[in-house]
Structures are given as C-alpha cells and as structure tokens.
Amino acid sequence: MESEQLFHRGYYRNSYNSITSASSDEELLDGAGVIMDFQTSEDDNLLDGDASVGTHYTMTNGGSVNSSTHLLDLLDEPIPGVGTYDDFHTIDWVREKCKDRERHRRINSKKKESAWEMTKSLYDAWSGWLVVTLTGLASGALAGLIDIAADWMTDLKEGICLSALWFNHEQCCWGSNETTFEERDKCPQWKTWAELIIGQAEGPGSYIMNYIMYIFWALSFAFLAVSLVKVFAPYACGSGIPEIKTILSGFIIRGYLGKWTLMIKTITLVLAVASGLSLGKEGPLVHVACCCGNIFSYLFPKYSTNEAKKREVLSAASAAGVSVAFGAPIGGVLFSLEEVSYYFPLKTLWRSFFAALVAAFVLRSINPFGNSRLVLFYVEYHTPWYLFELLPFILLGVFGGLWGAFFIRANIAWCRRRKSTKFGKYPVLEVIIVAAITAVIAFPNPYTRLNTSELIKELFTDCGPLESSSLCDYRNDMNASKIVDDIPDRPAGTGVYSAIWQLCLALIFKIIMTVFTFGIKVPSGLFIPSMAIGAIAGRIVGIAVEQLAYYHHDWFIFKEWCEVGADCITPGLYAMVGAAACLGGVTRMTVSLVVIVFELTGGLEYIVPLMAAVMTSKWVGDAFGREGIYEAHIRLNGYPFLDAKEEFTHTTLAADVMRPRRSDPPLAVLTQDNMTVEDIENLINETSYNGFPVIMSKESQRLVGFALRRDLTIAIESARKKQEGIVGSSRVCFAQHTPSLPAESPRPLKLRSILDMSPFTVTDHTPMEIVVDIFRKLGLRQCLVTHNGIVLGIITKKNILEHLEQLKQHVEPLAPPWHYNKKRYPPSYGPDGKPRPRLNNVQLKPIAEEREETEEEVHLLNSTTL
Amino acid sequence: MARRLVKCKYAQAPPLSAVRSRYVTEGTSPAGMTPGGTPGREPLELVPAPRIFHLFNDNQLFDFSSNSEDVRCKCICPPYKDHLGHIYNKNISQKDCDCLHVVEPMPVPGPDVEAYCLRCECKYEERSSVTIKVTIIIYLSILGLLLLYMVYLTLAEPILKRRLFGHSQLIQSDEDIGDHQPFANAHDVLARSRSRANVLNKVEYAQQRWKLQVQEQRKSVFDRHVVLS
C-alpha cells in the first residue's frame, strides 16, 4: 500500500511515458522479464491511479516474494524487471553478453541431472538455428505474397482480367494465342478500364478514361496506405533501414518490430508499390524480415530475454530480408555484414547464411515472377566487354556518385523541413499530393507508367530480334543470316531516338520525385528508384556509345574491337552498371552491392565493370560528404548510433569529454552503506540520470560499482511491497556485509544484487581514441572515469556522440547545419515545475537540443552534474 | 512433373479475430528439374488445412491435371525472309519445349526449317495459378478486414462511446486532448474500465492498451517527429 502512496506523491513521475512501458507486451522489442510476470501481477493494480503515473513499476512486482527472514534470497532470486530497458534507451552489450554466458553455464551444469534437463539444453543449443529457420520461412513467404499482390495491384491500375480476377496482365494472357508481334501485348481476356467503362479500346476517349482511372487507383492506393499506417502502426512508414541499423547497434524502440508493424507494413507496402509512387519494396522487406525475426525470437527464452542475443537473430533476419528482396542470398549476408549489423561474429554469419538460404528457397518455391528465378530482372546475355568500355563505366560511376550526393543533400533538406516546420503536420495530405503529381506526370510517358521493376528489367535487357519495344527499334539488316545471339551493332532507328527522349524525361522525373518520395509516411524503399535512375542513365550512355562505335568504328579506341558487323557494345550492360553506381552513390555500399547486382542479374562476367563503377561512385560521393543516406537519416533523427566506419582522429582526453564539466556541480553518487531509501528516492526524483556510481563513502570516494536508475526504482518498489519493514528511513546497503546499526533502526535493504560490480573504467588521461574504440567494439553504454581509484566522472555513449558532433562542427564549419531547426517545444519540466536540469552547461549539440525539447528519456544515460 | 505443396505462410492475422493463419499454396518444381517424376506431395502442415481447403475447389488443389494450364512453352520467332515474326504458345512438357514441337504449322518449307528454328527462342515457363489466387484472396481479405476495423475505429466507435458514456465527459476530454484522431479517448476508457474489472474485460483492456501504444507511436512519429522523419 505504500507503493500507492508513492504513486500519489508522484515518486516516479520522472519515468517518462509510462504508457509505453505499461503496455509492454510480447510485441515489444524488449522488457522480456517484465512480460513474463505481467499476467501474474495484479491487473487491478495496474489500472489503479492515473494511467500516466508510474504504472510500469506495478507490473514488475509479480514475482519475487522475499519473506523477511530470507533477506539473502534477494541475491539469488532476481527481481523481475531488473536488467530490462526502457523505451528509447541503449542496451549494454557487455552486460547482456555476461547474462547470456551465465545462463549458458547454468544450463550446462544442470544438463547431467536428468533427461529432461538434457532435452532442455539441446533445445537451447538448437534454438538459434530454429529461430533463423522460422524467420527465413516467414520472410520468404511474406516476400512471395508481397511480390504477387504488388504485381496484381500494379496492373489493376490499367485494367482487369475478366476471366480470373486474381491474375495480373501477364498471367491473364498466359495461354492466349496472339501470334503476331503487333498483338503480343494484347489478349481478349485482359480489359483495360476504358474498354470496360466506355467500350472502346482505342482513341482519345479511351486514353483519357485510362488516364483518369490510373490516377484514381494511384490516389486510392496511396490514401489507403497512408491511412492504414496512420491508424494502426505509425512505425511502419519509411524504409526502416536507418532504424534497424540503430536497433542493431543497441537501441531500443519498442513496438518497432512488433506484430502490428509487420502486418501493416506488409499490407501497405503492396499498396504503396502499386500506387506507382517512386519507391521500392526492398528496404521495407528488410524491416519485414526483422519483424519476423523479432516475433519468432519470443518463442525461445534464449533470445527473448537477452537483447544482445536478439540482435544476432535480427542480423540474420536482415540478411534474409535482402535475400528475398533481391533474390540475392549471398548479397543479403554481405549486406547484413557491411551495412546494417553492428556486432557480427562468425556464428551470426553462418546463421545469416542459413536464413538467407531458407528464405530464398521458399521464395523460389512460390515462384512469384513465373520465370523460375528469384528475381524479375535476370539477364541472359553473356557478351564480352572491352577494355575501353571502362571509361564510360567510370563516367557512370561519377554520375552515380553525383546523384548520390545530390540525393542525400536534397532529401535530408526536405526531411528536415518536414521534421521542423508545420508542413510535417499533414502526412496524409503530403502522400496524396505526391501520389497525384506522380500519377499525373507518369502516365503519359510509357517508361514512367511502367512499374519501376519492369522498367529496370526492360532497360537491362539486351536488344535481340525478339524484342518489340521501341528501345530496340534499330534499323535491321533483314537478310543477315546470323543466329540470334550475335547481332552486330546497328544504327538506331527513330524508335530508339524517341525512346531516348522519353528516357531523359523519365530520368528527370524520377530524380525529382524520388527526392520528395523517400520519407513520406508510407513504406518506401530506396533501392529500386535509385537503380531505375542509374539504369536509365546507363542505357542512354550505352546507346550513345553504341552509336558512336557504329559510326566511328575507325577511331583508334574502337578500331581494335568494333569492326563493322561486330557486336561490341551492349547497352543493357551499361544500364546494369549505371544502376549499381547510383545505388552505390546513395547507400555507399561496395562489396555487398556488387554481389547483389551480379546475383540479381546473373552477370558474373561483369564484376569488374561493376566494381569499377561502384568504387568510383563511392569516391565521388565521399568527396561531397562521407555518409550514406542511412547514416544521414540516423543523424537527422538523432538516434544514438556510433558509426564504426568513422575514424576518430582527435587528441582529446577522457577528462575533456566526461561529465560533470568543471563548471558543473559534482557527480551524483550513491554511497555503499549510509544512504536511506528516502535519500535514494529523492536523488532519483531530483535528477534525470539513468545511472549512479556507487562509492565507498563520501570521504574515500573509491568506486564500488554502478547502479542503474531503472533497476534501482524497480528494486526499491519491489522491496517496499514485498519485504516487511522497509520504510523511508531504512538504510540501503550495497556492500557485502550490513554495517552494524543501532537496535531501533529499521531493517536495512540489501541491493547488492542490482549493483554492477564490474563497471568499465578508464582513467582521466585515456585518449579519446581509445575510449571511442572501447565503446564501439564492446558496445558499452557508459564508462566511469577514475583517477587513482577515485571516481571523477562518467562518459556515456551520448557524450561521445555529442563530442564527435562538436568536433565535426568545429573542423568542418561549412558542413550543412543539419540541426538548423528552431526550437518548437518548451523545455520539459520536472515534477516540481522547475525546468529539468540541463545536461551540462556547455552549448549542447543539436542532437541533444532536439532530444531535450521533445523527450528527455531519449537521452542515453545522462551524466551527473550537481 | 514433380510437384510439391509448398507452404506459404502469412503470419499475421486481423486484430479482432483470433490468430488465424492460412497457408496454402502450391508451388511447382524448378524448371531445371528432371521431368517425368510422379506427382509427389509433401504437405508441410503448419495449419489447420481443411479449413482452407474447403474454401477452394478441392479439385484444383489436388487434381493436378486441371492445372496443366500452368505450364507453357512459348516460342518467339523473329521475322525470317518474307515471314513476319510469330509467337507460338503451347502446353507441352519441358522436354518437348523446342521449336520443332511447338511451331505448328511450320510456316517455312522443309529446307528452311532448320534456319528458321535456329532463330526462334523457346522458353518453358511455369506458374501456379492456385498460389496466385490464394495469395490475392488472402491479401484482399486481410486488407478488407483492416479497412473495416479502421472505419469502425474512426467512425463508429466514437459515436458508440459517446452514447455509452454520455456527452459531458467526452466533450471535456476532447477539449483536453484537442485531438480527434482515432483512439483519442483511449486514456479515458482505460481508466474507466478498471471500475468493472472482470475477465471479460481483459480483451477490451488489451485492446485499449494497444491503442495507447499506437497513440504514443503516432505522437512520436507525426507530432513530435522524434523518430522516422
């Protein structure tokens, strides 16, 4: 009952939105300990009081019944909820790994006891493979569903299959016998909307009707998508890769990988792709796969209770996601390694490999494209390329790098605008407007009207005699009697020239629309539009080079290879290289990208051109700004992501970074045995720090350990409820032995079990290079700074990020002011109406400003400044 | 043709109904497989299959002969001499998928057949119409359910609650929150529902909890722009 009083006193008001915490269920990313006990805790209690006050502590008191006579039980029996994390907090990798090893030892030691324990240990050992298998199965199946449904809905914009409503255009005409080239795309079963509504298939009337229906469907799909996202799962919007990168680096976003996010993302992804917006489904598929991984990891206690282990599953899941998104299993594994994962031991590599394999296998069995391949754009030519072609390939690389740099700047500027101005208040309207503009402009141009994947496929394809598109309208030499595969370079016909015009327009259109599309509140991936832009540019360059070689085959560069009648230039290859270059410019991936592209197209011979172009585009892109689009978005949102790729080259010391600063009040600390429960509660109330160093005593200041705020509140709350005789004036004892107390004093509260006895420490003279490295490699959350064994201060991950940002601003004053938004939210107020303590007195970096304005909890561990 | 039943799994279910997953689909063997095997089926069951199966025509699922529409051999022959380009399309087994079997009647006289056929490109393709049908039906039904639920939450529920709980309270809370989005009153309802705490209310309680969660997400994404902007 005391606890209820506590609530009314607003004891825990600092705890941020208890709504999320109170509503933790298995769909949340973490907090498993809490989940386990949730059902057993008194629901009535949970509902007591204002829902906004501290309910999340109530739910943690279901377990641990410590009778007063067994005080020491506290040491053995963990208090439920201790060791879990709040929303928007960073996990401590080291602690999680220790926890896992301990669990492993426990299971191993019990193994010999009985057959049942043996089975349990086997299950435990296999659960890693089981969970990635399930993840692979689920993501493969979902990818198949998305592919099929998206194909069908995309074609629904044009018409419908009357004989079987569930077929898309291609499937509808599966068995039709339209034998001539002119009629190859027509079949009686497939009706365009104009045919159905006004009864004519040709003429301006039907064109206008089709136009109207196209816009109508595009708008309704976009509207449905955004409203579903808005109503059911706001976290389902966007590409998801920046957030997944952040989560994998050890951040907690509850609900981001939950059931509802999964369902809504799957459903709306189809709608978004079908609406013709300039977006792709690849990035969101990674998110979908990660949701599957997260959900399945709840079946296995090994993963559900340990955040670090769970991230291993998520790494494997993201590999499965790329595997099915591109049909590139190896590329998926490398993508996981190069781009998203933070901690990637060999074991995870194998699991990723296996997950990618299973997912690709399932997708292949579903055979969504009907070509017995995993991907739509599989090229079948194997024409050789020549050395001089490296020049245009490198030019394409330059184009890709420029596009990437331009896209990142423009898109980030636009997203910042959305984030910081009123304009961001109208997400639905924005989506509708973008969809309307896209549809209106896209329809007249056949290359933009096409589904983007289809467009890429067409651009990748080489012109054989079988092609009927205007891209292949070359002037043919009718009486050539060569076999199909080896068609010499030919002069372009009028069709090709008009196609080039249309492609140029399509290129400009795609470039502009993609900038505005990426980041709207529907699931939107970036890979496909980027590839489309590169493929268009590449195809144009390819045709240009081809014509150049045809008309000037006596130039010295062409002389050796391009004789009359030789087939020396393949424009489709240029499209492929361009696509890789543009994707590389945007994402700054290298190895995984090349592997993805050659798996995607089957062009094993073209690895060298792809590598040349991707490398060039990375260099050119890096010249304009070192970060890829995902890092840029992470920075825009201010996620606490410590990039392992960046180098730290400054000469600062740990003492320069640690909190408190010289001008700040001293560190808030706990002493190991002479504070009372009330003292600690007051300290927790007055500060917003997430952890407190524990020292021997005020006099000696020597370090004993580290206690986390969340653990403290949970433990005290639990003790107040469950243990008799714990009142405000009880001593709290972190030490091994309870100090001798006067006889009349209340019983002491032993909290040694929640004390981290081995906090990481560095001395104040440690160079920051080393500290940053420690943080990156070990995934620390905080690190204490000592001098002669005396605690001086603390460095948190956030302090490091702030420091890096500060140095960056200092060194590169011309860097774009990414925090360029004015303050819109009043400072947050503490429980007593006073503004909460600022982190420190120095000028806060933008990330801190934004966070502080909005929600203080998003901060990592705040350091102490009295 | 060796064929398998392959499980296609859709892991999510609509909110109101219990978790109800439907999986079925039928995949066909890779094109590269040796043809001529007996139809082997290994239904990988995860699901109460009968429920699904009676939804669709049993024949279509199990009688593979009715599925023969699902293979085709398509030959595209480019213009040759004075013959225009032609496309031939035939249901034929993979082993017979070549120009000589598919192109009928042969448009060119005997001596030219070889030259003509060399230019033709024949592709053997398979699909599974049942997979497509089932996928589209599953997709549309989930979409439909979600839409219905969305309409219910945005339109019907506020009206119902208004009737149930009377005007004054809600108007007040509306002013407080200043927010007419769906679930805006979830806080209220959650607080209120404790007064009649019984087992039946657990479902509603869970639902309200979920709503609060979504509301919180919506705030951080759309209002505060903390994440995902």
Coordinates of N, CA and C in Angstrom, one line a residue, chain A residues 272 375 860:
Chain A
A272 N 1.6 0.8 -51.5 CA 2.5 1.9 -51.9 C 3.2 1.6 -53.2
V375 N 14.4 -13.4 -59.1 CA 14.3 -12.0 -59.4 C 13.7 -11.8 -60.8
L860 N 20.5 9.0 -23.8 CA 21.1 7.9 -23.2 C 21.3 8.3 -21.7

